[in-house]
Tab-separated table of C-alpha atoms in Angstrom:
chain	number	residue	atom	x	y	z
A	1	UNK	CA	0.000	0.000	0.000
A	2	UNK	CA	2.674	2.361	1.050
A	3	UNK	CA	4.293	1.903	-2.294
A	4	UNK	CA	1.010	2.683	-4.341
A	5	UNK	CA	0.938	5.576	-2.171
A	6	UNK	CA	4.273	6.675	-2.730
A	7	UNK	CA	3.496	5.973	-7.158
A	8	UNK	CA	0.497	7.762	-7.038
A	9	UNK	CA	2.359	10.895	-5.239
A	10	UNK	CA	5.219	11.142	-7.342
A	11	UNK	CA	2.562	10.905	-10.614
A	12	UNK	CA	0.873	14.338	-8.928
A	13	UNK	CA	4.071	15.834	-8.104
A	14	UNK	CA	5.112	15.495	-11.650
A	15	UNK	CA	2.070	17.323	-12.989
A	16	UNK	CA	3.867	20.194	-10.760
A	17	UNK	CA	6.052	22.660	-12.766
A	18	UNK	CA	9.829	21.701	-12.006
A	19	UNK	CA	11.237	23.553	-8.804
A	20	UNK	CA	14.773	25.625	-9.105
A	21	UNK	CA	15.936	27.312	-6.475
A	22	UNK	CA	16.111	30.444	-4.759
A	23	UNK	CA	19.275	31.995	-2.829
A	24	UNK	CA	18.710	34.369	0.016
A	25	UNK	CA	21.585	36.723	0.165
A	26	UNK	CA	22.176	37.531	3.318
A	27	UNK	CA	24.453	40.265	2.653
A	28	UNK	CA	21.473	41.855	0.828
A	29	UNK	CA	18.800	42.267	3.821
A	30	UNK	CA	15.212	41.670	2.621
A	31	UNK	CA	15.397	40.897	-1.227
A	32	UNK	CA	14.292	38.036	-2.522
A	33	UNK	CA	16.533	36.590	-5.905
A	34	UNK	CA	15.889	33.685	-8.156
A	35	UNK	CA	18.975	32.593	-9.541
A	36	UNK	CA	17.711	30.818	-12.856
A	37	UNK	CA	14.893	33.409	-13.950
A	38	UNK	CA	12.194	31.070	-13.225
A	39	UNK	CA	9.711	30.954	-10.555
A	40	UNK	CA	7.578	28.688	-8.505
A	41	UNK	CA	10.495	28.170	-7.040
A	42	UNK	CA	12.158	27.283	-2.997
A	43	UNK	CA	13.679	30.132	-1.250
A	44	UNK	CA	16.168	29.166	1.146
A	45	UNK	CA	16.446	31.456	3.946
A	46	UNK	CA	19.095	31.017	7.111
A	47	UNK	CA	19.134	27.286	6.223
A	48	UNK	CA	15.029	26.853	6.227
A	49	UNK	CA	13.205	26.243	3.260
A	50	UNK	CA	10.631	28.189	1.747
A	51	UNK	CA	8.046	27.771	-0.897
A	52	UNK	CA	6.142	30.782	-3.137
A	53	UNK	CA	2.801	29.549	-3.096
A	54	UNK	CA	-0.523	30.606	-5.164
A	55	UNK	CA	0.039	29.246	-8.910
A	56	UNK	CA	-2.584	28.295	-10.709
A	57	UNK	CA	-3.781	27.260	-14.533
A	58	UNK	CA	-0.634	25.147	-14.838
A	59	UNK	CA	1.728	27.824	-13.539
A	60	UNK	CA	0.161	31.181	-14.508
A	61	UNK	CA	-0.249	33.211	-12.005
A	62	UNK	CA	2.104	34.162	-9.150
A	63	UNK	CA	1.155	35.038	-5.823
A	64	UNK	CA	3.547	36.352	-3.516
A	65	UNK	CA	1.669	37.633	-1.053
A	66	UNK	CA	1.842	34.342	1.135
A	67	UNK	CA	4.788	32.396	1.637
A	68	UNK	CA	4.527	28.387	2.729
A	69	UNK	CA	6.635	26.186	4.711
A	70	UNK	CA	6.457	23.131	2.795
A	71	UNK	CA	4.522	22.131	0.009
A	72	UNK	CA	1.953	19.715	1.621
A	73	UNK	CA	1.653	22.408	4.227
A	74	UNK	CA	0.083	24.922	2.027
A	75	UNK	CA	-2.496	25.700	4.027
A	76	UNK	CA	-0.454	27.032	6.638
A	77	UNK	CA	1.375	30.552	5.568
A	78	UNK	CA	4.778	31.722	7.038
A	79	UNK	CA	5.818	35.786	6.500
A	80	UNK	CA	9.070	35.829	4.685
A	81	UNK	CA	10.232	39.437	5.448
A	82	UNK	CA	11.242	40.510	1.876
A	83	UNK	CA	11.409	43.956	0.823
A	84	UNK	CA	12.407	43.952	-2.770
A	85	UNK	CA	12.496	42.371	-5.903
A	86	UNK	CA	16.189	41.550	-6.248
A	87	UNK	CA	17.538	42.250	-9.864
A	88	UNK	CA	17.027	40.127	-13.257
A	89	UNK	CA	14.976	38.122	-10.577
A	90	UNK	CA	12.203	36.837	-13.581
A	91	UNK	CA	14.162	37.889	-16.295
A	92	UNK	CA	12.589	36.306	-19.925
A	93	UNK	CA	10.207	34.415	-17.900
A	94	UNK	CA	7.519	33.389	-20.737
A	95	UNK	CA	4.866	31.837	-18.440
A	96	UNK	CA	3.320	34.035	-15.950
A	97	UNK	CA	0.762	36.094	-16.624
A	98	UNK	CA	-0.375	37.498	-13.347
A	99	UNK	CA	1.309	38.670	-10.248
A	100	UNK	CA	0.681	39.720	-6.794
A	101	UNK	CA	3.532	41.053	-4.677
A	102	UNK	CA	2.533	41.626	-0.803
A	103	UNK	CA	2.429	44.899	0.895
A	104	UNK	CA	5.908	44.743	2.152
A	105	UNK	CA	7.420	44.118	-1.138
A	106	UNK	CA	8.341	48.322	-1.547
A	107	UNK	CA	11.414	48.219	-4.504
A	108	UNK	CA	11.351	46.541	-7.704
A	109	UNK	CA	15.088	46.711	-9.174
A	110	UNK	CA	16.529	46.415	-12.120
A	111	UNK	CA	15.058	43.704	-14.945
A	112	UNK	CA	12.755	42.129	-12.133
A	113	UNK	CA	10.400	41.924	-14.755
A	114	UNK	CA	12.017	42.680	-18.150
A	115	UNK	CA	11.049	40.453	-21.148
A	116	UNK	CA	8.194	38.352	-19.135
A	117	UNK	CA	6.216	38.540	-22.585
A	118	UNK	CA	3.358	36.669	-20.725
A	119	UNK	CA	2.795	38.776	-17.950
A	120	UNK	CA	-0.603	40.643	-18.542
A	121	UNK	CA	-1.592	42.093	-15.031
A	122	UNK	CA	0.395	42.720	-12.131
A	123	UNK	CA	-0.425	44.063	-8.541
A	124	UNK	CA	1.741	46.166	-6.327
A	125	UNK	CA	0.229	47.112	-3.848
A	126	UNK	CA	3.369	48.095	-1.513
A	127	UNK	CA	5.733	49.290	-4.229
A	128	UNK	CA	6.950	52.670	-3.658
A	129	UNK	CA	9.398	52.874	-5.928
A	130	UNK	CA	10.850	51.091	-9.061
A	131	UNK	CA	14.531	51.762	-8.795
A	132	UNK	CA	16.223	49.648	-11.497
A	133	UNK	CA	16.508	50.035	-15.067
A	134	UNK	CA	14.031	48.247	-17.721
A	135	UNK	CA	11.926	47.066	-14.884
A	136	UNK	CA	9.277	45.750	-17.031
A	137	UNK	CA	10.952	46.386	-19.855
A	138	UNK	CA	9.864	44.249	-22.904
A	139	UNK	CA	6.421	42.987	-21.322
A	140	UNK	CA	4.280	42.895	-24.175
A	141	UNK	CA	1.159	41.288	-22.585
A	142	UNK	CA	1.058	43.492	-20.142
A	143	UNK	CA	-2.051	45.643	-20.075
A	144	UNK	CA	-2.508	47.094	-16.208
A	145	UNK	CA	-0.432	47.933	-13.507
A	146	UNK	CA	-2.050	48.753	-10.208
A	147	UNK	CA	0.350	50.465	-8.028
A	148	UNK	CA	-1.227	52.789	-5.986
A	149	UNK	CA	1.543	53.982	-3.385
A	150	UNK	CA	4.025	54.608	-6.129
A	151	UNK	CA	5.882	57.857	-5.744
A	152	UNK	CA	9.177	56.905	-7.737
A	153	UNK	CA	10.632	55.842	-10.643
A	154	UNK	CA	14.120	56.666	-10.548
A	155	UNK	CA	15.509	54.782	-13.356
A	156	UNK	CA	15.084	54.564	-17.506
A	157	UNK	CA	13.082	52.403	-19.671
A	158	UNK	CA	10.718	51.090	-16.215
A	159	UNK	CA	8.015	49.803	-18.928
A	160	UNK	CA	9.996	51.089	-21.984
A	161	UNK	CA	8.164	48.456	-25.166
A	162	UNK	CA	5.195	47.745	-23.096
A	163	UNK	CA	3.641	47.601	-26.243
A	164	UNK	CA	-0.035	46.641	-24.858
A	165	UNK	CA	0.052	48.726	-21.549
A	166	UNK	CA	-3.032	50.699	-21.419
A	167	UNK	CA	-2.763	52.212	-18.064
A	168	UNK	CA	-1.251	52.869	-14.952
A	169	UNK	CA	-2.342	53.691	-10.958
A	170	UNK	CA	0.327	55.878	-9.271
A	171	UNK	CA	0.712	57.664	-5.795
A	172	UNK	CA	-0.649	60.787	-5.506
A	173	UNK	CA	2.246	61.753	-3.764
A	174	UNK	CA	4.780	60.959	-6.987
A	175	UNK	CA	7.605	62.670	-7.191
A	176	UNK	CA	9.781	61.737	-10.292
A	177	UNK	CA	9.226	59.753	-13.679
A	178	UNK	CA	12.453	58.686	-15.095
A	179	UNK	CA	13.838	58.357	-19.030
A	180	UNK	CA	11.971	56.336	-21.193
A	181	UNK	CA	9.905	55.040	-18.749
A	182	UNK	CA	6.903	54.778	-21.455
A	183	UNK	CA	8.777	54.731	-24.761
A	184	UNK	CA	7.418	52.453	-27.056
A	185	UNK	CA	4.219	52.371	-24.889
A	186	UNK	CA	2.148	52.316	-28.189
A	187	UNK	CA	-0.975	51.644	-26.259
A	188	UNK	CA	-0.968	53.529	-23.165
A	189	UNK	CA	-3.660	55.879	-22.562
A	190	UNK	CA	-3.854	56.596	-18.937
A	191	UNK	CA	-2.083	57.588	-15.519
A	192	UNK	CA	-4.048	58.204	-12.701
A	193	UNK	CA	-3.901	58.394	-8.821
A	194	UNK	CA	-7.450	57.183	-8.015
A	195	UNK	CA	-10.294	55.575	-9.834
A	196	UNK	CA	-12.649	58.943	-8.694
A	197	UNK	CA	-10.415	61.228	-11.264
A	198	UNK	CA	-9.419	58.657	-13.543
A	199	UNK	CA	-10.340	59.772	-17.045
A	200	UNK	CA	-9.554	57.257	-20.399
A	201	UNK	CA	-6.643	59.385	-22.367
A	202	UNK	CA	-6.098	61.176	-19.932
A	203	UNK	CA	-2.604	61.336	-18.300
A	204	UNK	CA	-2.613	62.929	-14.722
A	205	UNK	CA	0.872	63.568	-13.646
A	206	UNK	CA	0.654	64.342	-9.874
A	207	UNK	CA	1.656	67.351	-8.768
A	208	UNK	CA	4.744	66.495	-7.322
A	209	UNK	CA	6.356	65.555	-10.149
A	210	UNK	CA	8.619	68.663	-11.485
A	211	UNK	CA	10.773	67.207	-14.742
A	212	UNK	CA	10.204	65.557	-17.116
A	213	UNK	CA	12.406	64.543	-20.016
A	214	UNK	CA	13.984	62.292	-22.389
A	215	UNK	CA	11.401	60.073	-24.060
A	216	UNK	CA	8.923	60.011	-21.219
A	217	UNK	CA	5.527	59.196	-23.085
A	218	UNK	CA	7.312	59.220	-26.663
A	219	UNK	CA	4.796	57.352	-28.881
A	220	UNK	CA	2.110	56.511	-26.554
A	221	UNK	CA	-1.997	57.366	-27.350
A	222	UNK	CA	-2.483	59.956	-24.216
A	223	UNK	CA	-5.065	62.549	-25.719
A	224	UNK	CA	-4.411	65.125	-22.982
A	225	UNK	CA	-1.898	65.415	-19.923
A	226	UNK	CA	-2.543	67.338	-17.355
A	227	UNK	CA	1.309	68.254	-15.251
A	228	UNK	CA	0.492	70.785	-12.742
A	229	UNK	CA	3.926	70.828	-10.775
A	230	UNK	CA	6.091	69.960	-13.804
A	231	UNK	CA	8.430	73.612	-14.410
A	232	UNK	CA	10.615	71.690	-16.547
A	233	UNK	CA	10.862	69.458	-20.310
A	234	UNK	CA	14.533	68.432	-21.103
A	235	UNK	CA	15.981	66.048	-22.851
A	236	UNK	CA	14.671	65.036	-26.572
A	237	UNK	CA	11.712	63.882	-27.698
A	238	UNK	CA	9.698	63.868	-24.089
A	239	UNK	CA	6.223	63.715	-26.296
A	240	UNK	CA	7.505	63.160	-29.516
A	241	UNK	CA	4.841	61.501	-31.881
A	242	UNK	CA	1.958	61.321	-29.561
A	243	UNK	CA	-0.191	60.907	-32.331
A	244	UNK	CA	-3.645	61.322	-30.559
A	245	UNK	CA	-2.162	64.102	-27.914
A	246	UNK	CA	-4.806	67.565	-28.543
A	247	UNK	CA	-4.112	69.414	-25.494
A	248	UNK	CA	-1.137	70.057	-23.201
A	249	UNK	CA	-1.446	71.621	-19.527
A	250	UNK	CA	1.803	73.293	-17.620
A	251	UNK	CA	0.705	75.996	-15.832
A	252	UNK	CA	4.057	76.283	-13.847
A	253	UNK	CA	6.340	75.158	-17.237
A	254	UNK	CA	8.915	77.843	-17.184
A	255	UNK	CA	11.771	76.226	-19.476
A	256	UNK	CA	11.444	74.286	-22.438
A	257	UNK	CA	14.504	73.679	-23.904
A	258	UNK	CA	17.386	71.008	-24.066
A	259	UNK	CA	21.004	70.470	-23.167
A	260	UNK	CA	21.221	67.231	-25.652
A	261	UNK	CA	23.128	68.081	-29.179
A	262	UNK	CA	19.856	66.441	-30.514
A	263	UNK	CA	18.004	69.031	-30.020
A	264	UNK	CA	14.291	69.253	-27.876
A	265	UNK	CA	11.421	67.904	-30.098
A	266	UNK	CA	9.407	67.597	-26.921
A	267	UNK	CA	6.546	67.748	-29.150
A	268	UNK	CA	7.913	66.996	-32.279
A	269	UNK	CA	5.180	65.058	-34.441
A	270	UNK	CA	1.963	65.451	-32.200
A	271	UNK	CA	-0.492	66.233	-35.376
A	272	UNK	CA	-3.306	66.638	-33.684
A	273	UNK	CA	-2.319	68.792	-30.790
A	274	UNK	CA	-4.232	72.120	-30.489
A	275	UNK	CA	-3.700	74.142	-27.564
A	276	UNK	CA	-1.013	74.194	-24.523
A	277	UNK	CA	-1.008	75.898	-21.375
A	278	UNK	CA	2.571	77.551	-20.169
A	279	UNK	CA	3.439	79.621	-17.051
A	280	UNK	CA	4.352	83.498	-17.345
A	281	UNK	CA	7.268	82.164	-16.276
A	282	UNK	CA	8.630	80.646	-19.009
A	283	UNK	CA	11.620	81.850	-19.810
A	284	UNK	CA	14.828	81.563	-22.054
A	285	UNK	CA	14.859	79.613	-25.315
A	286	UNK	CA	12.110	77.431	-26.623
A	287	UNK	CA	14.428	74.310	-27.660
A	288	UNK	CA	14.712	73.213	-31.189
A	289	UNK	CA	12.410	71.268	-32.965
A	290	UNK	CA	9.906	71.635	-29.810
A	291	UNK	CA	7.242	71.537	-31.960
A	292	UNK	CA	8.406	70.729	-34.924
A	293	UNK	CA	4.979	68.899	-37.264
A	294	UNK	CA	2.699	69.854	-35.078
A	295	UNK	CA	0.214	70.866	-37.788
A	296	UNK	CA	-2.587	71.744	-35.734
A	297	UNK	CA	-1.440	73.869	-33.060
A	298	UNK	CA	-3.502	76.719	-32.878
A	299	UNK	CA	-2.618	78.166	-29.336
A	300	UNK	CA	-0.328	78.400	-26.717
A	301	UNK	CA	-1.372	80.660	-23.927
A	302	UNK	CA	-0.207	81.550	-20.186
A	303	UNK	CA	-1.738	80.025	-17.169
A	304	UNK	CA	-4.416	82.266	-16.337
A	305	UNK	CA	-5.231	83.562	-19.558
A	306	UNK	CA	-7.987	81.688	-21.907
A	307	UNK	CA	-6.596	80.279	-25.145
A	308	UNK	CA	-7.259	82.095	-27.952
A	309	UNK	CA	-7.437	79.829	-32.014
A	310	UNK	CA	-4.606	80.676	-33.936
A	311	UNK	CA	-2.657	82.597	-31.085
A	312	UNK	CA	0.871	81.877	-30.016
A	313	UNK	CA	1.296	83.887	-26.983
A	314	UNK	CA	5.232	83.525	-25.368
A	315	UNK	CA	5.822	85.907	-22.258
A	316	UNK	CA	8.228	88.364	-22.470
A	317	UNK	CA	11.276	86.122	-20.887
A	318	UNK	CA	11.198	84.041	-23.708
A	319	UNK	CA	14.695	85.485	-25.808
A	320	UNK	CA	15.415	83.122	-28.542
A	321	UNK	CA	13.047	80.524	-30.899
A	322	UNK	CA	16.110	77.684	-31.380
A	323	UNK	CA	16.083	75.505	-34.649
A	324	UNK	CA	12.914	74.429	-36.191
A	325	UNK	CA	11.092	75.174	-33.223
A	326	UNK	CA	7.776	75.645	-34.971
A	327	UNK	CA	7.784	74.367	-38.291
A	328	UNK	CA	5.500	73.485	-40.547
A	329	UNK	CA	2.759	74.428	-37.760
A	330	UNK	CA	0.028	75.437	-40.392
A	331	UNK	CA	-2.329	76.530	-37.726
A	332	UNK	CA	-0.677	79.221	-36.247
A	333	UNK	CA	-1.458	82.673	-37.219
A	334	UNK	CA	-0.371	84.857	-34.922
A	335	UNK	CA	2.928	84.820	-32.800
A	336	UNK	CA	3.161	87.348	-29.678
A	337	UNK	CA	7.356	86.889	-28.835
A	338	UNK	CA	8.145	90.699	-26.884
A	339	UNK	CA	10.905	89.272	-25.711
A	340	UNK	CA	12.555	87.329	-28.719
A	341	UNK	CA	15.708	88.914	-30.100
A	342	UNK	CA	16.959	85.227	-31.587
A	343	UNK	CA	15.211	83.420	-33.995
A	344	UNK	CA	16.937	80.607	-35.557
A	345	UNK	CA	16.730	78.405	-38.611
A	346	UNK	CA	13.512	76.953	-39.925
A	347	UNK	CA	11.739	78.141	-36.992
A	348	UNK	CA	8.195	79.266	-38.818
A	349	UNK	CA	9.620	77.547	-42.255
A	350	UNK	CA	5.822	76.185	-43.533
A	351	UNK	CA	3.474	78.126	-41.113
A	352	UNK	CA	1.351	78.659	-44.663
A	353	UNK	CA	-1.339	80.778	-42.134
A	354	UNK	CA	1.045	83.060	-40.192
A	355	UNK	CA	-0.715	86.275	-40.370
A	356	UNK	CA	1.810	88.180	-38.050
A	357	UNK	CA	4.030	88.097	-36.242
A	358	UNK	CA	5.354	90.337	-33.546
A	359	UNK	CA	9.220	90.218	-31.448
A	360	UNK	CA	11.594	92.538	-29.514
A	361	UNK	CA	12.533	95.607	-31.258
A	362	UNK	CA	16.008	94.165	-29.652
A	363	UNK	CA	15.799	91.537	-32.712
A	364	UNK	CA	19.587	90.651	-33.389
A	365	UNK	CA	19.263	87.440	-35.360
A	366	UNK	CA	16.924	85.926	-37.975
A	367	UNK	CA	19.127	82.924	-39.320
A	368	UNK	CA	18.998	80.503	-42.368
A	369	UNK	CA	22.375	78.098	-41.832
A	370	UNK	CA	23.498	79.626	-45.185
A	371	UNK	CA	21.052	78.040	-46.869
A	372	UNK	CA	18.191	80.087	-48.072
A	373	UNK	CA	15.366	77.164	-47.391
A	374	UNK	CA	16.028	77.072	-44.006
A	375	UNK	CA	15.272	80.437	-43.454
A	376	UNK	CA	13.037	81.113	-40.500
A	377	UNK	CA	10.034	82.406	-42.184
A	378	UNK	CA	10.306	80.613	-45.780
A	379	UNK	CA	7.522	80.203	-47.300
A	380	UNK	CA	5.177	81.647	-44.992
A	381	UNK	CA	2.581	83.264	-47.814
A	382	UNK	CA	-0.221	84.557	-45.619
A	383	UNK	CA	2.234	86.631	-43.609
A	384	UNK	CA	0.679	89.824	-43.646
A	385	UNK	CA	2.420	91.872	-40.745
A	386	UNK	CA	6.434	91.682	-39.051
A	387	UNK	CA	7.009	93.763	-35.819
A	388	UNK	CA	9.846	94.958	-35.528
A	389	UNK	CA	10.216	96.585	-38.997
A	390	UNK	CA	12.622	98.900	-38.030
A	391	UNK	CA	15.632	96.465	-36.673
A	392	UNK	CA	19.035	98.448	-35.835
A	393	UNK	CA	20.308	95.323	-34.132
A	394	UNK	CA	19.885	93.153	-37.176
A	395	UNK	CA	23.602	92.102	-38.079
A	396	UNK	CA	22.992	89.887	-41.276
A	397	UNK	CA	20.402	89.552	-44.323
A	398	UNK	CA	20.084	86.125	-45.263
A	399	UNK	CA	18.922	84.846	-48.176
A	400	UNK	CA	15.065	83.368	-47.887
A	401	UNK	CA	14.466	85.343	-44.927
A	402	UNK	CA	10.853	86.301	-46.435
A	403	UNK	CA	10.716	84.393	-49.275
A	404	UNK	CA	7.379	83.799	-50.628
A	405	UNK	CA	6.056	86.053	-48.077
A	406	UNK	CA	3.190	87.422	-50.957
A	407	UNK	CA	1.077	89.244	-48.770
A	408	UNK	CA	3.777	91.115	-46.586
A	409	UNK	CA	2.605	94.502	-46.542
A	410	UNK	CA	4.797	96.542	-44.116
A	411	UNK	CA	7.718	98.439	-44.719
A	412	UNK	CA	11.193	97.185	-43.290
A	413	UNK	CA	14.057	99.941	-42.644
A	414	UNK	CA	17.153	98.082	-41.982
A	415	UNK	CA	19.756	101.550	-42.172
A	416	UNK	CA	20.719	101.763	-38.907
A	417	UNK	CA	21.918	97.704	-39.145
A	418	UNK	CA	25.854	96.869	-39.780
A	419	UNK	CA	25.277	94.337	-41.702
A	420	UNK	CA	27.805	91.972	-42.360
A	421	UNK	CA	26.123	89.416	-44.665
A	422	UNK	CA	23.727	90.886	-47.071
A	423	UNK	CA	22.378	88.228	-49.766
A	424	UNK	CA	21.226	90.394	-52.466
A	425	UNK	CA	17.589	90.902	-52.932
A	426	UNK	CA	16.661	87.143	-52.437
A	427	UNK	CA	16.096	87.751	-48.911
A	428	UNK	CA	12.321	89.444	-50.036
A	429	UNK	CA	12.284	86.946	-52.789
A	430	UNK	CA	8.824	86.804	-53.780
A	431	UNK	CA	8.050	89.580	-51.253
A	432	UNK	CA	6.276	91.284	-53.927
A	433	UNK	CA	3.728	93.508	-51.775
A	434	UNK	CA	6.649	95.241	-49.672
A	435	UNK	CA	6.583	98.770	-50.790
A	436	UNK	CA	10.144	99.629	-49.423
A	437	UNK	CA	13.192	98.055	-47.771
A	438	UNK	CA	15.842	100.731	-46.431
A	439	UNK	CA	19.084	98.753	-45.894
A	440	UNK	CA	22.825	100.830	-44.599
């Protein structure tokens, strides 16, 4: 009998997905590690065994929220104190598709997660911050991620490829989004703090979030983000190619620019966006390429202020318009700059509805990299009006400056100017309205 027994128990046992092991590092406090990138797995800790218990549907799902002595003890839970995810811990698992950490499970380091193509839905209740690079990098079954006392992610590419995340539940209390951390997101919709305010396309940032930067939502489907604390955008590309993005609020924004050779593009691509909100703050240079194809930006206004269609409205601390800034923005038809005395190549190159524009009577530069199409209003045919006409800081003519500028009525008197590059007449080339241009 006792050997029928033992038959029948090693014929259920084998039904069981193979056990690896787990090392407990005690050098490393409270983190659990796998050390084969499987799970379902022992963990060994001060000489006793452990076992991860919950799986289900053949391996599926994995629930660490209870830990068990023994596997014919399952009934009978034992608190393992573990703190973190340790690094690369499921790494290219291909199997589970649901997880639940426990409460005191607060970190999730580097590559926990990354490349567990399976993994669908995954509950962290505890986390507070994801501190490792590429997290969940590469999960691209994963759809939700309920993490409700998250305040940090302090490291690039947390969900970078998540190709099927659709949303994700943050702290209230955030503080910091890191590079990349959506790139690639091609899905995602939605970030919100609590199901009362959640709102489908809608990205809330919370409020104590003050940055962001390099490829934060690049690509994903958010229709509107709402960053009331942000004050800065850096790095390239931070909502590059949002292609459903309409409206943009950052009432405290007060510098949009870039340190990155690359150049800005924050917005670079987002077709459909309309309007964004900016603080009277802003200041300095609007970075290059910022929005760059955004062909249906009609305003940008100041906190405070109501948008108006067609209105670009910059406070008076903004001094210089970098590269490309807003080309081929065919929506635009007024620009208010007071305080722009820089504006580089390419920067209203294609704005075919630019009415007029007004800048700093202080205007020193109006660029075109040598190279009359890039000048920074070519081909800008509805452009009835330019403020300053009268421009004694001017130091160069470029070629292209106005060209095909047919409807450019006002007169320009450039005699007070030392002008050290002067490109012939092609700098009104097909400036035909003009009635006089005064040059030194």
């Amino acid at each position: 009998m006792k050997r029928i027994l033992f038959a029948l128990f090693l014929i259920a046992f084998s039904a069981v997905p193979a056990l690896a092991s787990w090392s407990y590092d005690s050098n490393d406090g409270n983190n659990i590690w796998a050390t084969d990138g499987t799970w379902k797995i022992k963990f060994v800790k001060n000489g006793a065994t452990y076992y991860i218990g919950g799986w289900s549907d053949g391996g599926t799902t994995l629930d660490l929220s209870t830990v068990y002595e023994d596997l014919a003890a399952e009934a009978t839970p034992h608190t393992v104190p573990f703190s973190s995810i340790g690094g690369d811990c499921f790494k290219n698992n291909t199997v589970v598709e649901t997880v639940v950490l426990p409460e005191r499970c607060t970190t999730i380091n580097a590559n926990s997660f990354y490349g567990c193509t399976a993994l669908a839905t995954i509950r962290m209740p505890g986390v507070t911050t994801i501190s490792g690079v590429n997290a969940f990098a590469l999960c691209t079954s994963l759809v939700t991620v309920d993490c409700p006392n998250l305040t940090k992610i302090n490291n690039y590419s947390a969900f970078n490829g998540c190709t099927s995340l659709v949303e994700l539940k943050v702290s209230a209390n955030m503080t910091s989004i890191s590079t990349d951390t959506f790139r690639g997101c091609t899905s995602f919709t939605t970030l919100y703090t609590n199901e009362a305010t959640k709102v489908a396309g809608h990205a809330q940032v919370p409020p104590g979030v003050t940055s962001l930067g390099n490829y934060n939502f690049y690509q994903t489907k958010i229709e509107r983000i709402d960053a009331p604390g942000v004050t800065s955008i850096g790095g390239t590309y931070a909502f590059g190619s949002c292609a459903l993005l309409k409206e943009a609020h950052f009432p405290k924004l007060s510098s949009l620019s870039s340190s990155s050779s690359s150049g800005s593009f924050a917005f670079s691509g987002c077709a459909v966006l309309e309007t964004v909100e900016i603080s009277s703050a802003l200041s300095g240079t609007i970075g290059h390429d910022s929005f760059n194809g955004c062909t249906s930006l009609e305003s940008i206004y100041q906190s405070g202020d109501e948008p108006v269609a067609g209105l670009v409205d910059l406070p008076a601390s903004v001094t210089k318009l970098d590269w490309s800034s807003f080309l081929d923005c065919k929506a635009i038809e007024h620009v208010v700059a007071p305080g722009v005395v820089e504006i580089k190549n390419n920067v209203f190159k294609g704005c075919t509805a630019l009415v007029t524009a007004e800048f700093s009577s202080d205007l020193a530069v109006l660029a075109n990299n040598n190279n009359y199409n890039q000048a920074a209003f070519y081909n800008c045919p509805a452009l009835v009006h330019f403020y300053p006409s009268t421009i004694p800081n001017l130091t160069e003519l470029r070629a292209g400056m106005f060209y095909n500028a047919a409807s450019l009525t006002n007169a320009f008197d450039f005699s007070g100017c030392t002008l050290t590059d002067v490109s012939g007449s092609s700098f009104m080339n097909g400036a035909k309205n003009v009635p006089c241009v005064r040059l030194p």
